[in-house]
PDB file of C-alpha atoms and ligand atoms in Angstrom:
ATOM      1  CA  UNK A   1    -166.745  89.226-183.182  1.00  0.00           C
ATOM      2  CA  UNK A   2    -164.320  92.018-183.010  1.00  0.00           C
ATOM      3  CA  UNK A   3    -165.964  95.162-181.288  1.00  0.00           C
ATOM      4  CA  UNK A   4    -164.077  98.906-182.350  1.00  0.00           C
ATOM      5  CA  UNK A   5    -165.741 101.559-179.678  1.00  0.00           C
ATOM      6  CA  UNK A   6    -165.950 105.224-180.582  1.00  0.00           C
ATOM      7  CA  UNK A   7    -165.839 107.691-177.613  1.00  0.00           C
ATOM      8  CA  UNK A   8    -163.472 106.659-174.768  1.00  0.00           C
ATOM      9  CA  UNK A   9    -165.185 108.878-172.295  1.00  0.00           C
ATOM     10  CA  UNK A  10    -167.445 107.899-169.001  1.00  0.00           C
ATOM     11  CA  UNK A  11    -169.403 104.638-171.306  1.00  0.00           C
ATOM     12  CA  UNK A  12    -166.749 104.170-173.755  1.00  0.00           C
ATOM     13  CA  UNK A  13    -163.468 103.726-171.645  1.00  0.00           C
ATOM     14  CA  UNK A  14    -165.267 100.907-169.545  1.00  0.00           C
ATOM     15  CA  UNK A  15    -167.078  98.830-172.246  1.00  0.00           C
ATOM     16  CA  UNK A  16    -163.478  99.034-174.264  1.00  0.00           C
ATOM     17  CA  UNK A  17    -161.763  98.119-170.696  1.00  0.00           C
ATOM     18  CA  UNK A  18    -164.008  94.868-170.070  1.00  0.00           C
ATOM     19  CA  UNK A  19    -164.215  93.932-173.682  1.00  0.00           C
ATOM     20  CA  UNK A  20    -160.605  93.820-173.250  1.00  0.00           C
ATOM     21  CA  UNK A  21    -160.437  92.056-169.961  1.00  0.00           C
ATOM     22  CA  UNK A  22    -162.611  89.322-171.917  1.00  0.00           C
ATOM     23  CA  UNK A  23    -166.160  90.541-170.140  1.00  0.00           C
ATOM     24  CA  UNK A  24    -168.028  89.022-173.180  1.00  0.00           C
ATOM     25  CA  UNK A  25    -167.298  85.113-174.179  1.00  0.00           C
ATOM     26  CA  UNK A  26    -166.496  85.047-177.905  1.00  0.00           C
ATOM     27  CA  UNK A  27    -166.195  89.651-178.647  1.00  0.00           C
ATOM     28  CA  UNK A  28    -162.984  90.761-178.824  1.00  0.00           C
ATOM     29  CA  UNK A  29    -161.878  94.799-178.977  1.00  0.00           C
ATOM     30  CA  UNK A  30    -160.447  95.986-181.854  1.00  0.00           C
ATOM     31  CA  UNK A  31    -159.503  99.446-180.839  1.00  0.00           C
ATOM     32  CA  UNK A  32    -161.021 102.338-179.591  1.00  0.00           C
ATOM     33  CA  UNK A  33    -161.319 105.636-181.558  1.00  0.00           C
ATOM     34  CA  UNK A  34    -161.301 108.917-179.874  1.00  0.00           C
ATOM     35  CA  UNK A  35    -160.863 112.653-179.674  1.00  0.00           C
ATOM     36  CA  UNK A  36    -159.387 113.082-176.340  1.00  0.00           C
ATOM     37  CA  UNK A  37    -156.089 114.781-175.948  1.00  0.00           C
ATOM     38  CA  UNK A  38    -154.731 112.014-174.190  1.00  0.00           C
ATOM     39  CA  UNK A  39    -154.608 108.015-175.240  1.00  0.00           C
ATOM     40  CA  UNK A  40    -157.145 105.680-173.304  1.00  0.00           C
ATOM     41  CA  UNK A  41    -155.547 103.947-170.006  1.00  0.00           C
ATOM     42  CA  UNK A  42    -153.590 100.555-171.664  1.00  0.00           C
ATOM     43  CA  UNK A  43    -156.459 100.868-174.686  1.00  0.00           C
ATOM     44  CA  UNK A  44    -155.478 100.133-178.086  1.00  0.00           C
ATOM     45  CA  UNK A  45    -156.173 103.321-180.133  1.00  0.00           C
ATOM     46  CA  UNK A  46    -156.771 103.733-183.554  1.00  0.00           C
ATOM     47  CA  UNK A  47    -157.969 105.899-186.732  1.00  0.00           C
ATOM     48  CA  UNK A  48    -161.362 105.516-187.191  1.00  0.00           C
ATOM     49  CA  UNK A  49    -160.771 104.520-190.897  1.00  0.00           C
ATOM     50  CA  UNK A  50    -158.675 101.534-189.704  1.00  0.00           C
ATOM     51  CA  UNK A  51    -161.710 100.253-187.062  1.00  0.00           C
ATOM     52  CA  UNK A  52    -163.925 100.165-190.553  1.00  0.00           C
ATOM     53  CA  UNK A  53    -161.421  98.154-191.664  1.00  0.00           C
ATOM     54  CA  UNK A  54    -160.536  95.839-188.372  1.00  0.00           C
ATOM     55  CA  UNK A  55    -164.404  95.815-186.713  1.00  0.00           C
ATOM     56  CA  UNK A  56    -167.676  93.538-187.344  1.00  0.00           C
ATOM     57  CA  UNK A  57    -169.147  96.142-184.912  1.00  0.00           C
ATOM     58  CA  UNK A  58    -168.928  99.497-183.892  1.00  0.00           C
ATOM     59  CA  UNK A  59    -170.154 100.652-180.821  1.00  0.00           C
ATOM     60  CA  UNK A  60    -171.300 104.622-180.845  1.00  0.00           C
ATOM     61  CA  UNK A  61    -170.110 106.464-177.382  1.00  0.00           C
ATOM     62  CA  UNK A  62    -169.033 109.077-178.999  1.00  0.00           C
ATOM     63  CA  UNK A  63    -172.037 111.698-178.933  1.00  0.00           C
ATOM     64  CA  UNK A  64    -174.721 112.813-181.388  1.00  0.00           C
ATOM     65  CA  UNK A  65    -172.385 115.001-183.712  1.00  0.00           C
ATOM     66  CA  UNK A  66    -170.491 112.241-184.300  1.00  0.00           C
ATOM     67  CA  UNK A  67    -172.952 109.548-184.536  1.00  0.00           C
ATOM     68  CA  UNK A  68    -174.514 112.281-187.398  1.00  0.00           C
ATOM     69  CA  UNK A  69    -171.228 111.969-189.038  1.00  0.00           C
ATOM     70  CA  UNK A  70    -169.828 108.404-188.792  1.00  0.00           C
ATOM     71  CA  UNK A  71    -172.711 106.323-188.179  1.00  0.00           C
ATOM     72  CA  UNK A  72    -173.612 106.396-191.979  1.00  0.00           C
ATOM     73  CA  UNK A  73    -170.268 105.774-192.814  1.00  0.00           C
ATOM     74  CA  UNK A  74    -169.805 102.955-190.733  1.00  0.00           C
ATOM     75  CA  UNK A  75    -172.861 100.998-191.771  1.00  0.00           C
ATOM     76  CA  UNK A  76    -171.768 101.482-195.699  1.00  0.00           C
ATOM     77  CA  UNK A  77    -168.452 100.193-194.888  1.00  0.00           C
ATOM     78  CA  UNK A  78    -170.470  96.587-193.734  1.00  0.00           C
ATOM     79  CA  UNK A  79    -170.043  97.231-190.175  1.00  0.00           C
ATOM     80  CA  UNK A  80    -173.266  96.797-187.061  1.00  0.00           C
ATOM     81  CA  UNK A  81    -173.786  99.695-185.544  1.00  0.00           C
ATOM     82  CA  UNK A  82    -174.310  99.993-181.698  1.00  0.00           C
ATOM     83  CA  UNK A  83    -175.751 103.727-180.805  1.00  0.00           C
ATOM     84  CA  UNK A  84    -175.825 104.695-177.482  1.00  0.00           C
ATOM     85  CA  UNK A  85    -176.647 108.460-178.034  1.00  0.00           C
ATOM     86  CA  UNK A  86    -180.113 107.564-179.297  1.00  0.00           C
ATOM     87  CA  UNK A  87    -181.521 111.056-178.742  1.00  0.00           C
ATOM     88  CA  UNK A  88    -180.033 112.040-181.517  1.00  0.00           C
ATOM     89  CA  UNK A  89    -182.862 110.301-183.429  1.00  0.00           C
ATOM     90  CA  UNK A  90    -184.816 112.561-182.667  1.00  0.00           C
ATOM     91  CA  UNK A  91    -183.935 113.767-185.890  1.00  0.00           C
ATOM     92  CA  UNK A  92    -185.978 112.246-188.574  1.00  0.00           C
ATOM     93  CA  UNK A  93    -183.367 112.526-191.230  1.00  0.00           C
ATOM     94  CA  UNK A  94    -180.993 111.338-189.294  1.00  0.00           C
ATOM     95  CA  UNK A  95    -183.296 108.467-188.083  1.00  0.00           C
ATOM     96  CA  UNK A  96    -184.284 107.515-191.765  1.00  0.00           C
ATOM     97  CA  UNK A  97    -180.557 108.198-192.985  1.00  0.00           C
ATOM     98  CA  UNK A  98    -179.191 105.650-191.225  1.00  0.00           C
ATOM     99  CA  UNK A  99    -181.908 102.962-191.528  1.00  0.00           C
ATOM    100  CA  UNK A 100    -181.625 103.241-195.320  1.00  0.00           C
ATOM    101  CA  UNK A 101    -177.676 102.801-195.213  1.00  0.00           C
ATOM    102  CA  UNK A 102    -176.283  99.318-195.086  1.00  0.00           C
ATOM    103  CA  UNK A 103    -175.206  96.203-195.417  1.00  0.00           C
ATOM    104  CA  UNK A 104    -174.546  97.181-192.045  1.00  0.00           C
ATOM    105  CA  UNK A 105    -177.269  96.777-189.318  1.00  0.00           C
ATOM    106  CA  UNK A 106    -178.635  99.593-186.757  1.00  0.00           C
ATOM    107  CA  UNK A 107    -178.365  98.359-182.978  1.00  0.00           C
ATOM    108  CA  UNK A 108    -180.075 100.670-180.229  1.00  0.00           C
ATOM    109  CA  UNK A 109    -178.513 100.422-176.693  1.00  0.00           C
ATOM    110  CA  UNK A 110    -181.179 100.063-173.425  1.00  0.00           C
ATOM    111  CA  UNK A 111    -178.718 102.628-171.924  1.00  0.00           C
ATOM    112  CA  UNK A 112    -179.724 103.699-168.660  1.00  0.00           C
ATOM    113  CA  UNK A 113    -183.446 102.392-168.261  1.00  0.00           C
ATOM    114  CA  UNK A 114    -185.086  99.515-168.786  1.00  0.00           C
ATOM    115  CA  UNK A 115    -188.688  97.954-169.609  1.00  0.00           C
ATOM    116  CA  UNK A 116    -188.082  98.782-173.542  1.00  0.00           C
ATOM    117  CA  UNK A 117    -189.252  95.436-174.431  1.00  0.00           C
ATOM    118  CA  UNK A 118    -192.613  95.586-172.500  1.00  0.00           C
ATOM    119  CA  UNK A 119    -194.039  98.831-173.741  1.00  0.00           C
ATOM    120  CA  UNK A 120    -192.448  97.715-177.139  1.00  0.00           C
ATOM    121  CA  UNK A 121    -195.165  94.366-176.740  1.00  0.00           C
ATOM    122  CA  UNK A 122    -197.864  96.602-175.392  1.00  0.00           C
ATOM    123  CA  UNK A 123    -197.538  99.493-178.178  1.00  0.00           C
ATOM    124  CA  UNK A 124    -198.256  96.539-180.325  1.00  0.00           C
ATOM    125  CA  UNK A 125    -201.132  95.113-179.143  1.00  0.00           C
ATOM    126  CA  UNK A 126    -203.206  97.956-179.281  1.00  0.00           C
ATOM    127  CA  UNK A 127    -203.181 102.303-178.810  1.00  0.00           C
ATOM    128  CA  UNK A 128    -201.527 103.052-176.077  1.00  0.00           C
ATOM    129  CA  UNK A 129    -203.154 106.154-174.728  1.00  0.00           C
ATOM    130  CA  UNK A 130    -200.574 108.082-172.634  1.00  0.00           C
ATOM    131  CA  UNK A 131    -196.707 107.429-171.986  1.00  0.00           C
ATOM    132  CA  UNK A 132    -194.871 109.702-169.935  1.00  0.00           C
ATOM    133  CA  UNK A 133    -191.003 110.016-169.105  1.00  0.00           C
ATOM    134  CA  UNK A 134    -190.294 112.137-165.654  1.00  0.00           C
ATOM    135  CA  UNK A 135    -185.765 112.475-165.579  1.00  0.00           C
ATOM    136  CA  UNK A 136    -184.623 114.005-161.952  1.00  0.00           C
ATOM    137  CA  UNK A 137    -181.288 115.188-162.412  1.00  0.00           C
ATOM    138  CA  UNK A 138    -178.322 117.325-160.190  1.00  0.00           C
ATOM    139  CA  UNK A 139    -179.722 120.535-161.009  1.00  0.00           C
ATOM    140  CA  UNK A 140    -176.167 121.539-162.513  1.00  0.00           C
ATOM    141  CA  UNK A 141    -175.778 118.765-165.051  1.00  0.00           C
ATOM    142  CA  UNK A 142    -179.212 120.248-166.257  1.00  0.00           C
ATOM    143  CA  UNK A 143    -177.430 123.551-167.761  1.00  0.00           C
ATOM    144  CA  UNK A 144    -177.798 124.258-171.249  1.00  0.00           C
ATOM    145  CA  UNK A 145    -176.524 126.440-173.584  1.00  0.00           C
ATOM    146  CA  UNK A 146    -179.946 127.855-175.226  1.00  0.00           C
ATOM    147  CA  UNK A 147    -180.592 128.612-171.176  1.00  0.00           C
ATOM    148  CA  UNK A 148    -180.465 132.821-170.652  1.00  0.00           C
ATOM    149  CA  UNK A 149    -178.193 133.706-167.457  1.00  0.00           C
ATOM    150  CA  UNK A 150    -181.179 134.237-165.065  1.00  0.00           C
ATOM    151  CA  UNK A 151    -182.736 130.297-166.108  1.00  0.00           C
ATOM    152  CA  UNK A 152    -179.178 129.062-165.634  1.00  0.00           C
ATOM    153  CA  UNK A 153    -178.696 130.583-162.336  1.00  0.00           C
ATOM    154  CA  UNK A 154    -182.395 129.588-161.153  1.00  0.00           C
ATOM    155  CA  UNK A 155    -181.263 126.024-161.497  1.00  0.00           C
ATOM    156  CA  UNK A 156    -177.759 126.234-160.288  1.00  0.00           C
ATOM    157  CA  UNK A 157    -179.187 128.527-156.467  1.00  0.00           C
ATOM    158  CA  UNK A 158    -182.564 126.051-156.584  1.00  0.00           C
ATOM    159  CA  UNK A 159    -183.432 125.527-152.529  1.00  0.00           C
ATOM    160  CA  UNK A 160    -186.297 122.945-154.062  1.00  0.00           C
ATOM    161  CA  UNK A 161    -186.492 120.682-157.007  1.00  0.00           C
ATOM    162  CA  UNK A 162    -187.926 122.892-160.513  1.00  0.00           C
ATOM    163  CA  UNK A 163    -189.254 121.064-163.885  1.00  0.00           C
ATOM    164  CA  UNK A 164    -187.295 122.625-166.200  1.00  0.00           C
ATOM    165  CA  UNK A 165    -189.172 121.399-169.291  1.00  0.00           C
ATOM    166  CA  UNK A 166    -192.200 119.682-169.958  1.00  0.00           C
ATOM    167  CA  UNK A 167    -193.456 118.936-173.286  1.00  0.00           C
ATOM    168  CA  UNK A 168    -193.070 116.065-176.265  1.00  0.00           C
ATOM    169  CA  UNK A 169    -190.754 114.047-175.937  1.00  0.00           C
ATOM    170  CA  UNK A 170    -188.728 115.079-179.245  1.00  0.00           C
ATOM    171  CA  UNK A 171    -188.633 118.700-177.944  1.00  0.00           C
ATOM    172  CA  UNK A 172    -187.273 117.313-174.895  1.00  0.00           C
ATOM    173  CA  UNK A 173    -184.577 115.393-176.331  1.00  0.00           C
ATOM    174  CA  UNK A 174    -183.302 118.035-178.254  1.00  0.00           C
ATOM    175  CA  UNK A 175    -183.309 120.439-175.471  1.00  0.00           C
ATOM    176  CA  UNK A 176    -181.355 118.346-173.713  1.00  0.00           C
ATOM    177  CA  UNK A 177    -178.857 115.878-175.660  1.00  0.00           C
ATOM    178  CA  UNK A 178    -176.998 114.650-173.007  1.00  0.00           C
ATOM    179  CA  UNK A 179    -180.019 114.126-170.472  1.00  0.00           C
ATOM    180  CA  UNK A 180    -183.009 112.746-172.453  1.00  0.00           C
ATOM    181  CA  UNK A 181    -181.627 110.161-174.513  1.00  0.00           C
ATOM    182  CA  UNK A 182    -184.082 108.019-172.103  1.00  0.00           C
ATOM    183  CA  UNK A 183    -187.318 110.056-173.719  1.00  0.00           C
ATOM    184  CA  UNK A 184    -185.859 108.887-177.000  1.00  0.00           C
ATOM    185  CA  UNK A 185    -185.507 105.554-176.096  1.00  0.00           C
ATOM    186  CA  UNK A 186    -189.164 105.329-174.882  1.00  0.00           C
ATOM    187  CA  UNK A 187    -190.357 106.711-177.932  1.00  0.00           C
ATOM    188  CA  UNK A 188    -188.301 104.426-180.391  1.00  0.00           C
ATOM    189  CA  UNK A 189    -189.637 101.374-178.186  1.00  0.00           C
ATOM    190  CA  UNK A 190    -193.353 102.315-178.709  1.00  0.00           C
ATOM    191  CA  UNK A 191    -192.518 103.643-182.251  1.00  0.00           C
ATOM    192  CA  UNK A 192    -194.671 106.615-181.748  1.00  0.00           C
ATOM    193  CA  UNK A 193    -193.010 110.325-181.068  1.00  0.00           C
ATOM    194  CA  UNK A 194    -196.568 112.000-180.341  1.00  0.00           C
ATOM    195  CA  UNK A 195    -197.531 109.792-177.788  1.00  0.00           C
ATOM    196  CA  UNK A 196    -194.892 110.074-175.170  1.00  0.00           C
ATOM    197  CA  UNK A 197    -194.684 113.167-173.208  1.00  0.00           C
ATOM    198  CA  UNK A 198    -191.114 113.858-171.337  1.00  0.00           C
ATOM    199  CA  UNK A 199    -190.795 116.012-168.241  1.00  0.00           C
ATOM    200  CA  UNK A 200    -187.007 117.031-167.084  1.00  0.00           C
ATOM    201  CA  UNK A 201    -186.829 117.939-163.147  1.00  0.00           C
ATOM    202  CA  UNK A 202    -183.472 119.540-161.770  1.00  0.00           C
ATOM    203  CA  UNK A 203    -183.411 118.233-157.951  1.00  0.00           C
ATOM    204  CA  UNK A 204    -180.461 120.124-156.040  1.00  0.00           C
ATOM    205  CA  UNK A 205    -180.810 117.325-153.395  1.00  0.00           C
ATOM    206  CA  UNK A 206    -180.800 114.505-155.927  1.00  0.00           C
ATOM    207  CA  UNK A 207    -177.704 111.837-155.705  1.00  0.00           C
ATOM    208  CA  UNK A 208    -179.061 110.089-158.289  1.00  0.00           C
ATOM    209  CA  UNK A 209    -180.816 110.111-161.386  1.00  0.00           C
ATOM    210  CA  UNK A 210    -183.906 108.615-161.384  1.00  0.00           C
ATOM    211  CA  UNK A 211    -186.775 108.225-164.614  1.00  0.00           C
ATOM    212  CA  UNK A 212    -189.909 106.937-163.835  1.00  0.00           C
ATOM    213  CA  UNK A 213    -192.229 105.546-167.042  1.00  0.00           C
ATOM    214  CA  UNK A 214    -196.069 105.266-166.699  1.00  0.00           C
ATOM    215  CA  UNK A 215    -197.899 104.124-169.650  1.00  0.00           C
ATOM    216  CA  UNK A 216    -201.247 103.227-169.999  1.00  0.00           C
ATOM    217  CA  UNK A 217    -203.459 101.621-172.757  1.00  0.00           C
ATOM    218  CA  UNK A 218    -205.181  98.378-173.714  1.00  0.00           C
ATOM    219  CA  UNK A 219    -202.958  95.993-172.564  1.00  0.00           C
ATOM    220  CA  UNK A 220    -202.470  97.145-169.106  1.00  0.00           C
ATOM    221  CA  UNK A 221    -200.826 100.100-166.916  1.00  0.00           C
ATOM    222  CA  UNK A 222    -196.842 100.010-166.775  1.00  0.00           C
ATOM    223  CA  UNK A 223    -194.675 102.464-163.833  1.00  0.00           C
ATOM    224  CA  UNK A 224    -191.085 101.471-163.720  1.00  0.00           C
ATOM    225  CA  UNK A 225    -189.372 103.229-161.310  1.00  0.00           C
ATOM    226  CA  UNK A 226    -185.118 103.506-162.111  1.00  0.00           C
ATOM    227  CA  UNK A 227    -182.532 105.579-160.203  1.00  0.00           C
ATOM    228  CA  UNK A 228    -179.394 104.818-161.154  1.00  0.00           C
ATOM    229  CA  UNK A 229    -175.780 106.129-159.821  1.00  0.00           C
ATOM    230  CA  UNK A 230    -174.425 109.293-161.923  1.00  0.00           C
ATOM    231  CA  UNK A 231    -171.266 108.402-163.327  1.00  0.00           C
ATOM    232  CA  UNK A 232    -168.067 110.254-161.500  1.00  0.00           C
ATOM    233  CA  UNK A 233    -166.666 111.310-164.647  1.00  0.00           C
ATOM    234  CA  UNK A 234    -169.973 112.695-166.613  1.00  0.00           C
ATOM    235  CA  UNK A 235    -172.628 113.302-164.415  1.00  0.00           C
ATOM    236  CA  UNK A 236    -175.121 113.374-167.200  1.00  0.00           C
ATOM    237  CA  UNK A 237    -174.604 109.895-167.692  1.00  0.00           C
ATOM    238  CA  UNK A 238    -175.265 106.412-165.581  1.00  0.00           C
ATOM    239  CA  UNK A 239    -172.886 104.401-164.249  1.00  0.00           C
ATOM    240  CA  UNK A 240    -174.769 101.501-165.602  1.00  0.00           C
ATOM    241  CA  UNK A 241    -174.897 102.472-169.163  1.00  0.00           C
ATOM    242  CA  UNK A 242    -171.615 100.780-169.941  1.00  0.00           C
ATOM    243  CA  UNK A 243    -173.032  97.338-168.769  1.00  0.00           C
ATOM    244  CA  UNK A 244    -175.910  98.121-170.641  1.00  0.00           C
ATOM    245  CA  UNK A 245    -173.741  98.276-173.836  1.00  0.00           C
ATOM    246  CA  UNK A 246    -171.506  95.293-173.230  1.00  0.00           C
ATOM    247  CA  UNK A 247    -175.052  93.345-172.335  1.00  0.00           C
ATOM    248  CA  UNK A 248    -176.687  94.488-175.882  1.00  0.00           C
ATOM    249  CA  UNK A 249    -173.114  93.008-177.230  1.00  0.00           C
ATOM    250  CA  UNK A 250    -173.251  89.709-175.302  1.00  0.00           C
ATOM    251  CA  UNK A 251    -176.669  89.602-176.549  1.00  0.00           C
ATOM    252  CA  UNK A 252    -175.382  90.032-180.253  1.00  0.00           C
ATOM    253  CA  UNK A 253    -172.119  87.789-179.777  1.00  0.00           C
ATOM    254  CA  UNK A 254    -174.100  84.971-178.180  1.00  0.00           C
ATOM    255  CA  UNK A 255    -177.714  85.019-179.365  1.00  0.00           C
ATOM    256  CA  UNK A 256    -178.866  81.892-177.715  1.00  0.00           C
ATOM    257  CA  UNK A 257    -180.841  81.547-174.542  1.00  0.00           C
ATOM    258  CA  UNK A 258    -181.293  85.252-174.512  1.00  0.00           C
ATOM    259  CA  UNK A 259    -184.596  87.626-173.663  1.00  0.00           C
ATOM    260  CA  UNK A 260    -186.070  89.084-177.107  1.00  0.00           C
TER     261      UNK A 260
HETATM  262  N1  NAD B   1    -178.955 105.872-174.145  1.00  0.00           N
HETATM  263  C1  NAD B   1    -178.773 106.316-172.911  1.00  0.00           C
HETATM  264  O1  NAD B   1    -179.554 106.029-171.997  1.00  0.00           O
HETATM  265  C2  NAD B   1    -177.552 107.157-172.607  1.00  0.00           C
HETATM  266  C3  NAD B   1    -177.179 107.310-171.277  1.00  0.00           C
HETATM  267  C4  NAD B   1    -176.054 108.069-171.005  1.00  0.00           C
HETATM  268  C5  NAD B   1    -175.359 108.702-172.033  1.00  0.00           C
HETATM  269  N2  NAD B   1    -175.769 108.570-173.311  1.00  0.00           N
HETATM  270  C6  NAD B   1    -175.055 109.234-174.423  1.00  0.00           C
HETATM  271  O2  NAD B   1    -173.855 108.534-174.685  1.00  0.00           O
HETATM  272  C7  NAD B   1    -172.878 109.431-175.219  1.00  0.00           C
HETATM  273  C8  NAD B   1    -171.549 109.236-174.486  1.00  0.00           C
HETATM  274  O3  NAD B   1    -171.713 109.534-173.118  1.00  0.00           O
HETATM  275  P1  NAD B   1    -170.438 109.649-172.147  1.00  0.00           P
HETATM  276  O4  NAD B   1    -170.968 109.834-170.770  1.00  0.00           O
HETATM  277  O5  NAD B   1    -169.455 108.552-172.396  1.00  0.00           O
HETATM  278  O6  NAD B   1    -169.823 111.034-172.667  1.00  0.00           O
HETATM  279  P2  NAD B   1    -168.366 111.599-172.376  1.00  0.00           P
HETATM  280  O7  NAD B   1    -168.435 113.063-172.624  1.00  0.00           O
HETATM  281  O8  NAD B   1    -167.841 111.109-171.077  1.00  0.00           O
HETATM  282  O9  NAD B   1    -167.469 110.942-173.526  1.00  0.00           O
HETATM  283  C9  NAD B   1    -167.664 111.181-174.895  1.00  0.00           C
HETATM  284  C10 NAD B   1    -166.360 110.793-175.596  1.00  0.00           C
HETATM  285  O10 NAD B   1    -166.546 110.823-177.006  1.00  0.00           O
HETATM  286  C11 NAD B   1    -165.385 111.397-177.600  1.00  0.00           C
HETATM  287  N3  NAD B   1    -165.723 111.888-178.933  1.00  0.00           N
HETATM  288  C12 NAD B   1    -166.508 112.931-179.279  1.00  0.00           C
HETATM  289  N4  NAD B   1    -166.569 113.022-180.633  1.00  0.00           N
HETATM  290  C13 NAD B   1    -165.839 112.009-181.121  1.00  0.00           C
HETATM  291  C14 NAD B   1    -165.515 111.566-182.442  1.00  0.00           C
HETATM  292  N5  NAD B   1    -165.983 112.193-183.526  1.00  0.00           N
HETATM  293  N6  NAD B   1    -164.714 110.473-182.572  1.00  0.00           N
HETATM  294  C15 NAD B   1    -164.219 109.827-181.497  1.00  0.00           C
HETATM  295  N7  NAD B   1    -164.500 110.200-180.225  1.00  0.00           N
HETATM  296  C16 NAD B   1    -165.293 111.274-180.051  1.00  0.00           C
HETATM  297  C17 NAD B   1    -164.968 112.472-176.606  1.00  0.00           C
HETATM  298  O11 NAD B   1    -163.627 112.837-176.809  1.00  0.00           O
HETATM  299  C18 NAD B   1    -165.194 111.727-175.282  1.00  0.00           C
HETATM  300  O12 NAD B   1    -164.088 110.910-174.964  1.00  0.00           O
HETATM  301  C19 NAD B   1    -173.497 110.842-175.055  1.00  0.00           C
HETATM  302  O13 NAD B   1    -174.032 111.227-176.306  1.00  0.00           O
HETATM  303  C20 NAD B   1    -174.617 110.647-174.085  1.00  0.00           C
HETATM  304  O14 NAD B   1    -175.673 111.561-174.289  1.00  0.00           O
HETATM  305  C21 NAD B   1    -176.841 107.795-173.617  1.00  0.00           C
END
């Protein structure tokens, strides 16, 4: 399968580095598309009309603008789609937009949590009465535009760790696009937006990132517990979430013997 990757920042760069070092038995990179002002380390570059051209799949690490803007184009052109920025379905048009295009298929990368597939198995089974997503960030990388100057400077001189936002979890993803693509996540695995409530913490003491899931209903009570490594080049971002992708594309690649 030959894999084109859009985005060659913090995610992209290393799952088009490994593809290329031949991480995953039987993919094979394309190119990589991107909008930096400088070519990828050694990575084969391209237009992104060519990878429509060249790829069987096209991995999103590109952000939600441009997922808005090329995923659609990339499934009508007969190419799978691998999105990584899944808070950007928080946007029901967007969401339904690119589940009606095709023949190419919609892919949704774990990213940088797990246990997906559980509450996916217990939101079936029956109601699940409460899910909640609690992100503890740097309290720097939690800095938003739409913040006034005395909010922004609150979290930047915090002595103590502050929830910033607490609330749905689709008003939390919006608020913060590059922080709580994990509230998305949770709420496209249990395929229910009203349930899940998503609290954002900036911790000036915290190293890592951490998101810890509760979720209780009729099939049990669920906590997982992840803190993963920022990444050094966008701290809004895990240094797993590249290994996440090239996993999801192993997984596609080589469909046998694998957890569904
Ligand atoms: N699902 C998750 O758990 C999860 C976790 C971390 C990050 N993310 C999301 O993944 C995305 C990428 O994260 P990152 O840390 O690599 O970001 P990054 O800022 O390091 O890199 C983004 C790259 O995309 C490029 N880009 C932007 N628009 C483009 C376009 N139209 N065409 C080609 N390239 C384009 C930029 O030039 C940059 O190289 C972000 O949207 C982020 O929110 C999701």
């Amino acid at each position: 399968m030959r894999i084109g990757v859009i985005g060659a920042g913090s995610i992209g760069a290393v799952v088009a580095a490994k593809l290329r070092e031949g991480a995953v038995p039987r993919a094979e990179l394309a190119g990589i598309s991107h909008k930096d002002p400088n070519p990828p380390d050694g990575l084969h570059a391209m237009p992104f009309d060519e990878m429509l051209d060249t790829a069987d799949l096209v991995v999103e690490c590109a952000g939600q603008q441009a997922l808005a803007t090329l995923g659609p184009r990339i499934l009508d052109a007969g190419c799978d789609l691998l999105i990584v920025s899944v808070g950007a379905l928080a946007d029901q048009q967007l969401f339904e937009r690119l589940l009606g295009a095709g023949p190419g298929a919609v892919h949704l990368s774990t990213g940088a949590i797990g246990g997906l597939d559980l509450l996916a198995a217990a939101a079936a089974m029956g109601p699940l009465h409460h899910v909640e997503i609690v992100t503890t960030k740097r309290a720097g990388s939690l800095i938003q535009p739409w913040m006034d100057d005395d909010q922004a400077r609150r979290l930047r001189h915090a002595a103590a760790p502050v929830e910033v936002m607490r609330g749905p979890a689709r008003t939390v993803t919006e608020a913060f696009p590059a922080s709580a693509n994990v509230a998305a996540s949770v709420a496209l695995a249990v395929r229910d937006w009203d349930v899940v409530e998503a609290a954002v913490v900036a911790d000036p003491a915290a190293e890592r990132t951490s998101h810890v899931i509760t979720a209780e209903g009729a099939a049990g009570h669920y906590r997982f517990d992840i803190t993963n490594q920022p990444s050094f080049r966008t701290p809004t971002s895990s240094r797993v979430v590249p290994y996440a992708v090239l996993s999801a594309i192993d997984g596609l690649v080589n469909p046998k013997g694998v957890f569904r």
